[in-house]
mmCIF file of C-alpha atoms in Angstrom:
data_model
loop_
_atom_site.group_PDB
_atom_site.id
_atom_site.type_symbol
_atom_site.label_atom_id
_atom_site.label_comp_id
_atom_site.label_asym_id
_atom_site.label_seq_id
_atom_site.Cartn_x
_atom_site.Cartn_y
_atom_site.Cartn_z
ATOM 1 C CA MET A 1 -16.172 -19.367 -6.709
ATOM 2 C CA ARG A 2 -15.004 -16.929 -4.777
ATOM 3 C CA THR A 3 -14.426 -13.309 -5.271
ATOM 4 C CA LEU A 4 -11.221 -10.684 -3.962
ATOM 5 C CA ILE A 5 -12.070 -7.180 -4.759
ATOM 6 C CA TYR A 6 -8.891 -5.265 -5.566
ATOM 7 C CA ALA A 7 -7.938 -2.332 -4.584
ATOM 8 C CA PRO A 8 -3.865 -1.584 -4.901
ATOM 9 C CA VAL A 9 -2.946 1.747 -3.500
ATOM 10 C CA ILE A 10 -0.457 4.630 -3.208
ATOM 11 C CA HIS A 11 0.624 4.995 0.494
ATOM 12 C CA SER A 12 0.373 8.406 2.039
ATOM 13 C CA SER A 13 3.001 10.041 4.617
ATOM 14 C CA ALA A 14 0.391 9.135 7.378
ATOM 15 C CA ASP A 15 1.123 5.848 6.615
ATOM 16 C CA LEU A 16 5.191 5.237 6.944
ATOM 17 C CA GLY A 17 4.268 5.344 10.365
ATOM 18 C CA SER A 18 8.207 5.832 11.679
ATOM 19 C CA LEU A 19 9.545 6.787 8.807
ATOM 20 C CA ALA A 20 6.837 9.657 7.882
ATOM 21 C CA LYS A 21 9.154 12.292 9.099
ATOM 22 C CA GLU A 22 12.207 11.290 6.442
ATOM 23 C CA VAL A 23 9.404 10.385 3.538
ATOM 24 C CA THR A 24 8.018 13.707 3.962
ATOM 25 C CA ARG A 25 11.438 16.571 4.930
ATOM 26 C CA ARG A 26 13.381 14.557 1.997
ATOM 27 C CA GLY A 27 9.861 14.965 -0.723
ATOM 28 C CA ARG A 28 10.425 18.351 -0.389
ATOM 29 C CA ALA A 29 14.289 19.383 -0.285
ATOM 30 C CA ASP A 30 13.803 16.783 -3.278
ATOM 31 C CA PHE A 31 10.550 18.067 -5.555
ATOM 32 C CA GLY A 32 10.511 21.834 -3.662
ATOM 33 C CA PRO A 33 7.841 22.000 -1.483
ATOM 34 C CA GLU A 34 4.580 22.620 -4.267
ATOM 35 C CA PHE A 35 4.985 20.212 -6.683
ATOM 36 C CA TRP A 36 5.364 17.654 -2.983
ATOM 37 C CA GLU A 37 2.145 19.327 -1.626
ATOM 38 C CA GLY A 38 0.493 18.764 -4.759
ATOM 39 C CA HIS A 39 1.611 14.707 -4.910
ATOM 40 C CA GLU A 40 1.064 14.452 -1.477
ATOM 41 C CA ARG A 41 -2.903 16.101 -2.740
ATOM 42 C CA THR A 42 -3.384 13.334 -5.299
ATOM 43 C CA ILE A 43 -2.902 10.641 -3.478
ATOM 44 C CA LEU A 44 -5.412 12.565 -0.875
ATOM 45 C CA GLY A 45 -7.407 12.774 -3.890
ATOM 46 C CA PHE A 46 -7.137 8.734 -4.683
ATOM 47 C CA TRP A 47 -7.830 7.906 -1.177
ATOM 48 C CA ASP A 48 -10.838 9.889 -1.561
ATOM 49 C CA ALA A 49 -12.424 8.743 -4.136
ATOM 50 C CA VAL A 50 -11.764 4.613 -2.917
ATOM 51 C CA ILE A 51 -13.900 5.571 0.586
ATOM 52 C CA GLU A 52 -16.222 7.189 -1.410
ATOM 53 C CA HIS A 53 -16.905 3.823 -3.792
ATOM 54 C CA PHE A 54 -17.130 1.819 -0.369
ATOM 55 C CA GLU A 55 -19.624 3.688 1.133
ATOM 56 C CA SER A 56 -21.831 2.145 -1.802
ATOM 57 C CA VAL A 57 -20.524 -1.436 -1.191
ATOM 58 C CA GLU A 58 -22.786 -3.592 1.758
ATOM 59 C CA VAL A 59 -19.473 -4.984 2.784
ATOM 60 C CA SER A 60 -20.909 -6.988 5.910
ATOM 61 C CA GLY A 61 -19.481 -10.355 6.853
ATOM 62 C CA PHE A 62 -16.812 -9.727 3.214
ATOM 63 C CA LYS A 63 -12.844 -10.437 4.752
ATOM 64 C CA LEU A 64 -10.254 -7.812 4.569
ATOM 65 C CA TYR A 65 -6.731 -7.865 3.743
ATOM 66 C CA GLN A 66 -4.335 -4.825 4.313
ATOM 67 C CA ASP A 67 -0.651 -4.407 3.150
ATOM 68 C CA GLY A 68 0.869 -4.761 6.612
ATOM 69 C CA MET A 69 -1.723 -6.167 8.326
ATOM 70 C CA ILE A 70 0.251 -9.352 10.806
ATOM 71 C CA ALA A 71 -1.904 -9.432 13.572
ATOM 72 C CA GLU A 72 -5.792 -10.059 14.030
ATOM 73 C CA GLY A 73 -8.389 -9.551 17.123
ATOM 74 C CA GLU A 74 -7.576 -7.035 19.588
ATOM 75 C CA ILE A 75 -4.124 -6.110 18.571
ATOM 76 C CA ALA A 76 -4.898 -5.998 14.457
ATOM 77 C CA GLN A 77 -8.096 -3.385 15.926
ATOM 78 C CA LYS A 78 -5.058 -1.316 17.848
ATOM 79 C CA ILE A 79 -2.837 -1.215 15.028
ATOM 80 C CA VAL A 80 -5.689 0.022 12.898
ATOM 81 C CA GLU A 81 -6.465 2.900 15.761
ATOM 82 C CA GLU A 82 -2.533 3.813 15.625
ATOM 83 C CA GLY A 83 -3.612 4.451 11.946
ATOM 84 C CA VAL A 84 -6.249 6.197 12.184
ATOM 85 C CA LYS A 85 -4.931 8.721 15.418
ATOM 86 C CA SER A 86 -1.981 9.361 12.274
ATOM 87 C CA GLY A 87 -4.456 10.290 10.439
ATOM 88 C CA SER A 88 -4.345 7.005 7.643
ATOM 89 C CA LYS A 89 -6.879 7.448 5.544
ATOM 90 C CA ASN A 90 -5.959 3.440 4.451
ATOM 91 C CA TYR A 91 -6.779 2.644 8.212
ATOM 92 C CA GLU A 92 -9.731 5.302 8.000
ATOM 93 C CA LEU A 93 -11.466 3.805 5.276
ATOM 94 C CA VAL A 94 -10.611 -0.147 7.490
ATOM 95 C CA TRP A 95 -11.830 0.701 10.548
ATOM 96 C CA GLU A 96 -15.080 2.110 8.874
ATOM 97 C CA LEU A 97 -15.290 -1.412 7.070
ATOM 98 C CA ILE A 98 -14.941 -2.697 10.968
ATOM 99 C CA LYS A 99 -17.551 -1.325 11.591
ATOM 100 C CA LYS A 100 -19.795 -2.194 8.939
ATOM 101 C CA GLY A 101 -19.406 -5.674 8.855
ATOM 102 C CA VAL A 102 -15.567 -6.532 7.059
ATOM 103 C CA VAL A 103 -13.946 -9.218 9.123
ATOM 104 C CA LEU A 104 -10.087 -7.880 9.762
ATOM 105 C CA VAL A 105 -7.413 -10.872 8.648
ATOM 106 C CA LYS A 106 -3.754 -11.232 9.422
ATOM 107 C CA THR A 107 -2.529 -11.065 6.250
ATOM 108 C CA GLU A 108 1.585 -10.582 6.189
ATOM 109 C CA ASP A 109 4.650 -12.502 8.254
ATOM 110 C CA PHE A 110 5.349 -10.636 10.758
ATOM 111 C CA HIS A 111 9.442 -11.260 10.838
ATOM 112 C CA LEU A 112 9.187 -10.177 6.869
ATOM 113 C CA VAL A 113 7.470 -6.686 7.275
ATOM 114 C CA LYS A 114 9.987 -6.345 9.984
ATOM 115 C CA GLU A 115 12.524 -7.001 8.614
ATOM 116 C CA GLU A 116 12.240 -4.750 5.421
ATOM 117 C CA ARG A 117 10.887 -1.735 8.419
ATOM 118 C CA ASP A 118 14.179 -2.844 10.109
ATOM 119 C CA ARG A 119 16.061 -1.810 6.551
ATOM 120 C CA LEU A 120 13.966 0.510 5.457
ATOM 121 C CA LEU A 121 15.168 2.613 8.623
ATOM 122 C CA LYS A 122 18.787 1.421 8.475
ATOM 123 C CA ILE A 123 18.831 4.019 5.183
ATOM 124 C CA THR A 124 16.319 6.923 6.830
ATOM 125 C CA GLN A 125 18.459 6.927 10.156
ATOM 126 C CA ALA A 126 21.976 6.701 8.869
ATOM 127 C CA LYS A 127 23.827 9.397 10.214
ATOM 128 C CA THR A 128 26.916 8.936 7.568
ATOM 129 C CA LEU A 129 25.880 9.557 3.724
ATOM 130 C CA PHE A 130 28.454 6.625 3.184
ATOM 131 C CA ALA A 131 25.629 4.605 6.089
ATOM 132 C CA LYS A 132 23.036 5.632 3.564
ATOM 133 C CA LEU A 133 24.172 4.744 0.706
ATOM 134 C CA ILE A 134 25.626 0.832 2.343
ATOM 135 C CA GLY A 135 22.017 0.776 3.769
ATOM 136 C CA PHE A 136 20.357 1.896 0.535
ATOM 137 C CA VAL A 137 22.660 -0.592 -1.497
ATOM 138 C CA MET A 138 21.538 -3.625 1.488
ATOM 139 C CA TYR A 139 18.260 -3.232 1.158
ATOM 140 C CA LYS A 140 18.532 -3.314 -2.882
ATOM 141 C CA LEU A 141 20.317 -6.811 -3.315
ATOM 142 C CA CYS A 142 16.998 -8.498 -0.745
ATOM 143 C CA LYS A 143 14.238 -5.235 -1.965
ATOM 144 C CA ASN A 144 12.651 -8.682 -4.334
ATOM 145 C CA ARG A 145 13.721 -11.489 -2.332
ATOM 146 C CA LEU A 146 11.862 -9.640 0.348
ATOM 147 C CA LEU A 147 8.925 -8.704 -2.269
ATOM 148 C CA ASN A 148 8.685 -11.585 -3.222
ATOM 149 C CA LYS A 149 8.647 -14.430 -0.688
ATOM 150 C CA ARG A 150 5.468 -11.267 0.982
ATOM 151 C CA ASP A 151 3.641 -11.995 -2.011
ATOM 152 C CA ASP A 152 3.761 -15.738 -1.624
ATOM 153 C CA PHE A 153 2.379 -15.141 2.121
ATOM 154 C CA ILE A 154 -0.510 -13.115 1.348
ATOM 155 C CA ALA A 155 -1.908 -15.446 -1.608
ATOM 156 C CA LYS A 156 -1.419 -18.088 0.436
ATOM 157 C CA ARG A 157 -3.912 -15.874 2.851
ATOM 158 C CA ILE A 158 -5.781 -15.438 0.607
ATOM 159 C CA SER A 159 -6.506 -18.873 -0.584
ATOM 160 C CA GLU A 160 -6.711 -20.759 2.673
ATOM 161 C CA THR A 161 -9.332 -18.283 4.501
ATOM 162 C CA LEU A 162 -11.564 -17.619 1.642
ATOM 163 C CA SER A 163 -13.820 -20.173 1.482
ATOM 164 C CA ASP A 164 -16.020 -20.687 -1.632
ATOM 165 C CA GLY A 165 -18.580 -18.092 -1.809
ATOM 166 C CA GLU A 166 -17.163 -15.518 0.597
ATOM 167 C CA THR A 167 -15.878 -12.028 -0.885
ATOM 168 C CA GLY A 168 -12.987 -10.589 0.195
ATOM 169 C CA ILE A 169 -11.199 -6.844 -0.068
ATOM 170 C CA ILE A 170 -7.440 -6.343 -0.536
ATOM 171 C CA PHE A 171 -5.492 -3.242 0.418
ATOM 172 C CA ILE A 172 -2.511 -3.267 -0.937
ATOM 173 C CA GLY A 173 0.217 -1.895 -2.997
ATOM 174 C CA ALA A 174 0.947 -1.548 -6.156
ATOM 175 C CA TYR A 175 4.067 -3.120 -6.112
ATOM 176 C CA HIS A 176 2.836 -6.424 -5.038
ATOM 177 C CA ASN A 177 1.773 -9.012 -7.227
ATOM 178 C CA ILE A 178 -0.200 -11.124 -5.995
ATOM 179 C CA LYS A 179 -2.758 -11.996 -8.465
ATOM 180 C CA GLN A 180 -0.862 -14.261 -10.050
ATOM 181 C CA ARG A 181 -0.302 -16.345 -7.819
ATOM 182 C CA LEU A 182 -4.096 -16.865 -6.319
ATOM 183 C CA PRO A 183 -5.876 -19.874 -7.214
ATOM 184 C CA PRO A 184 -8.494 -19.500 -10.562
ATOM 185 C CA ASP A 185 -11.584 -20.184 -8.389
ATOM 186 C CA ILE A 186 -10.920 -16.818 -7.505
ATOM 187 C CA ARG A 187 -12.564 -13.873 -9.366
ATOM 188 C CA ILE A 188 -11.159 -10.546 -8.613
ATOM 189 C CA ILE A 189 -12.280 -7.155 -9.939
ATOM 190 C CA GLU A 190 -10.033 -4.691 -9.899
ATOM 191 C CA ILE A 191 -11.028 -1.537 -8.780
ATOM 192 C CA LYS A 192 -7.902 1.064 -9.492
ATOM 193 C CA ASP A 193 -5.629 -0.048 -12.475
ATOM 194 C CA ALA A 194 -2.527 -1.638 -10.687
ATOM 195 C CA ASP A 195 -0.604 -0.849 -13.560
ATOM 196 C CA LYS A 196 -1.412 2.827 -13.844
ATOM 197 C CA VAL A 197 -0.731 3.544 -9.728
ATOM 198 C CA ARG A 198 2.618 1.597 -10.242
ATOM 199 C CA GLU A 199 3.560 4.044 -13.888
ATOM 200 C CA TYR A 200 3.000 6.980 -11.390
ATOM 201 C CA GLN A 201 5.103 6.343 -9.177
ATOM 202 C CA ALA A 202 7.685 5.012 -11.320
ATOM 203 C CA LEU A 203 7.234 8.711 -13.343
ATOM 204 C CA LEU A 204 7.373 10.649 -9.637
ATOM 205 C CA PRO A 205 11.771 10.499 -9.596
ATOM 206 C CA TYR A 206 10.887 11.798 -12.742
ATOM 207 C CA TYR A 207 7.870 14.328 -13.438
ATOM 208 C CA HIS A 208 10.194 16.819 -15.175
ATOM 209 C CA ARG A 209 10.762 15.259 -18.229
ATOM 210 C CA HIS A 210 7.828 13.696 -19.112
ATOM 211 C CA LYS A 211 4.825 16.392 -16.997
ATOM 212 C CA GLU A 212 2.439 15.362 -19.541
ATOM 213 C CA ARG A 213 1.828 11.814 -18.794
ATOM 214 C CA PHE A 214 2.321 12.343 -14.970
ATOM 215 C CA ALA A 215 -0.768 14.784 -15.061
ATOM 216 C CA GLU A 216 -2.541 11.876 -16.609
ATOM 217 C CA LEU A 217 -1.950 9.957 -13.996
ATOM 218 C CA ALA A 218 -2.413 12.088 -11.351
ATOM 219 C CA GLY A 219 -6.019 12.759 -12.767
ATOM 220 C CA TYR A 220 -6.655 8.515 -13.220
ATOM 221 C CA LEU A 221 -5.311 7.900 -9.447
ATOM 222 C CA ALA A 222 -7.530 11.167 -8.086
ATOM 223 C CA ALA A 223 -11.014 9.664 -10.425
ATOM 224 C CA ARG A 224 -13.752 8.611 -9.133
ATOM 225 C CA ILE A 225 -15.013 4.843 -9.545
ATOM 226 C CA SER A 226 -16.608 4.103 -11.951
#
């Protein structure tokens, strides 16, 4: 039997690299500075809860799979270091786990990750509303195809690299769906409910119509993991 500790995540602006400035600008413009700052506090609270959880877990020898990790070894370490410098709580946690003895594994296909990022950059860097609209439509048309291909690749990597008796950890965006793609001998321990993390993100643009539920989900995200 193999075990996978499954952490569905919500990314902070610091995780988004070159997309971060535009996402923050649009968030503040569309939702207002006060709401957006509250949203960012919720994300930080989420990561504080996840970090606190792993402080009490003996992880030496575990395999670590990270959303967007396209390399391993020295290159992967440099990617993590750059993420820490940018202020990413996700990569801060990855760095701490590496120091505690986890083995960081190449999780994703470079070309698939690059294709998705390039399409998102076309939207954020568009100079005209028409160009932005075209970029958005093109991204929407290929989004599910790319996500499915990425999920197939990630599930295959876990299946190939996590040996019998070993434990792995995965940090992955809540919209990914790899659990059903994994072989049945991998036992999954989900530390946060992916459905609730997804629901929070789905309600974000419509929070003013679902204030009570949105606040409830925000509280869940930042709550301690028992």
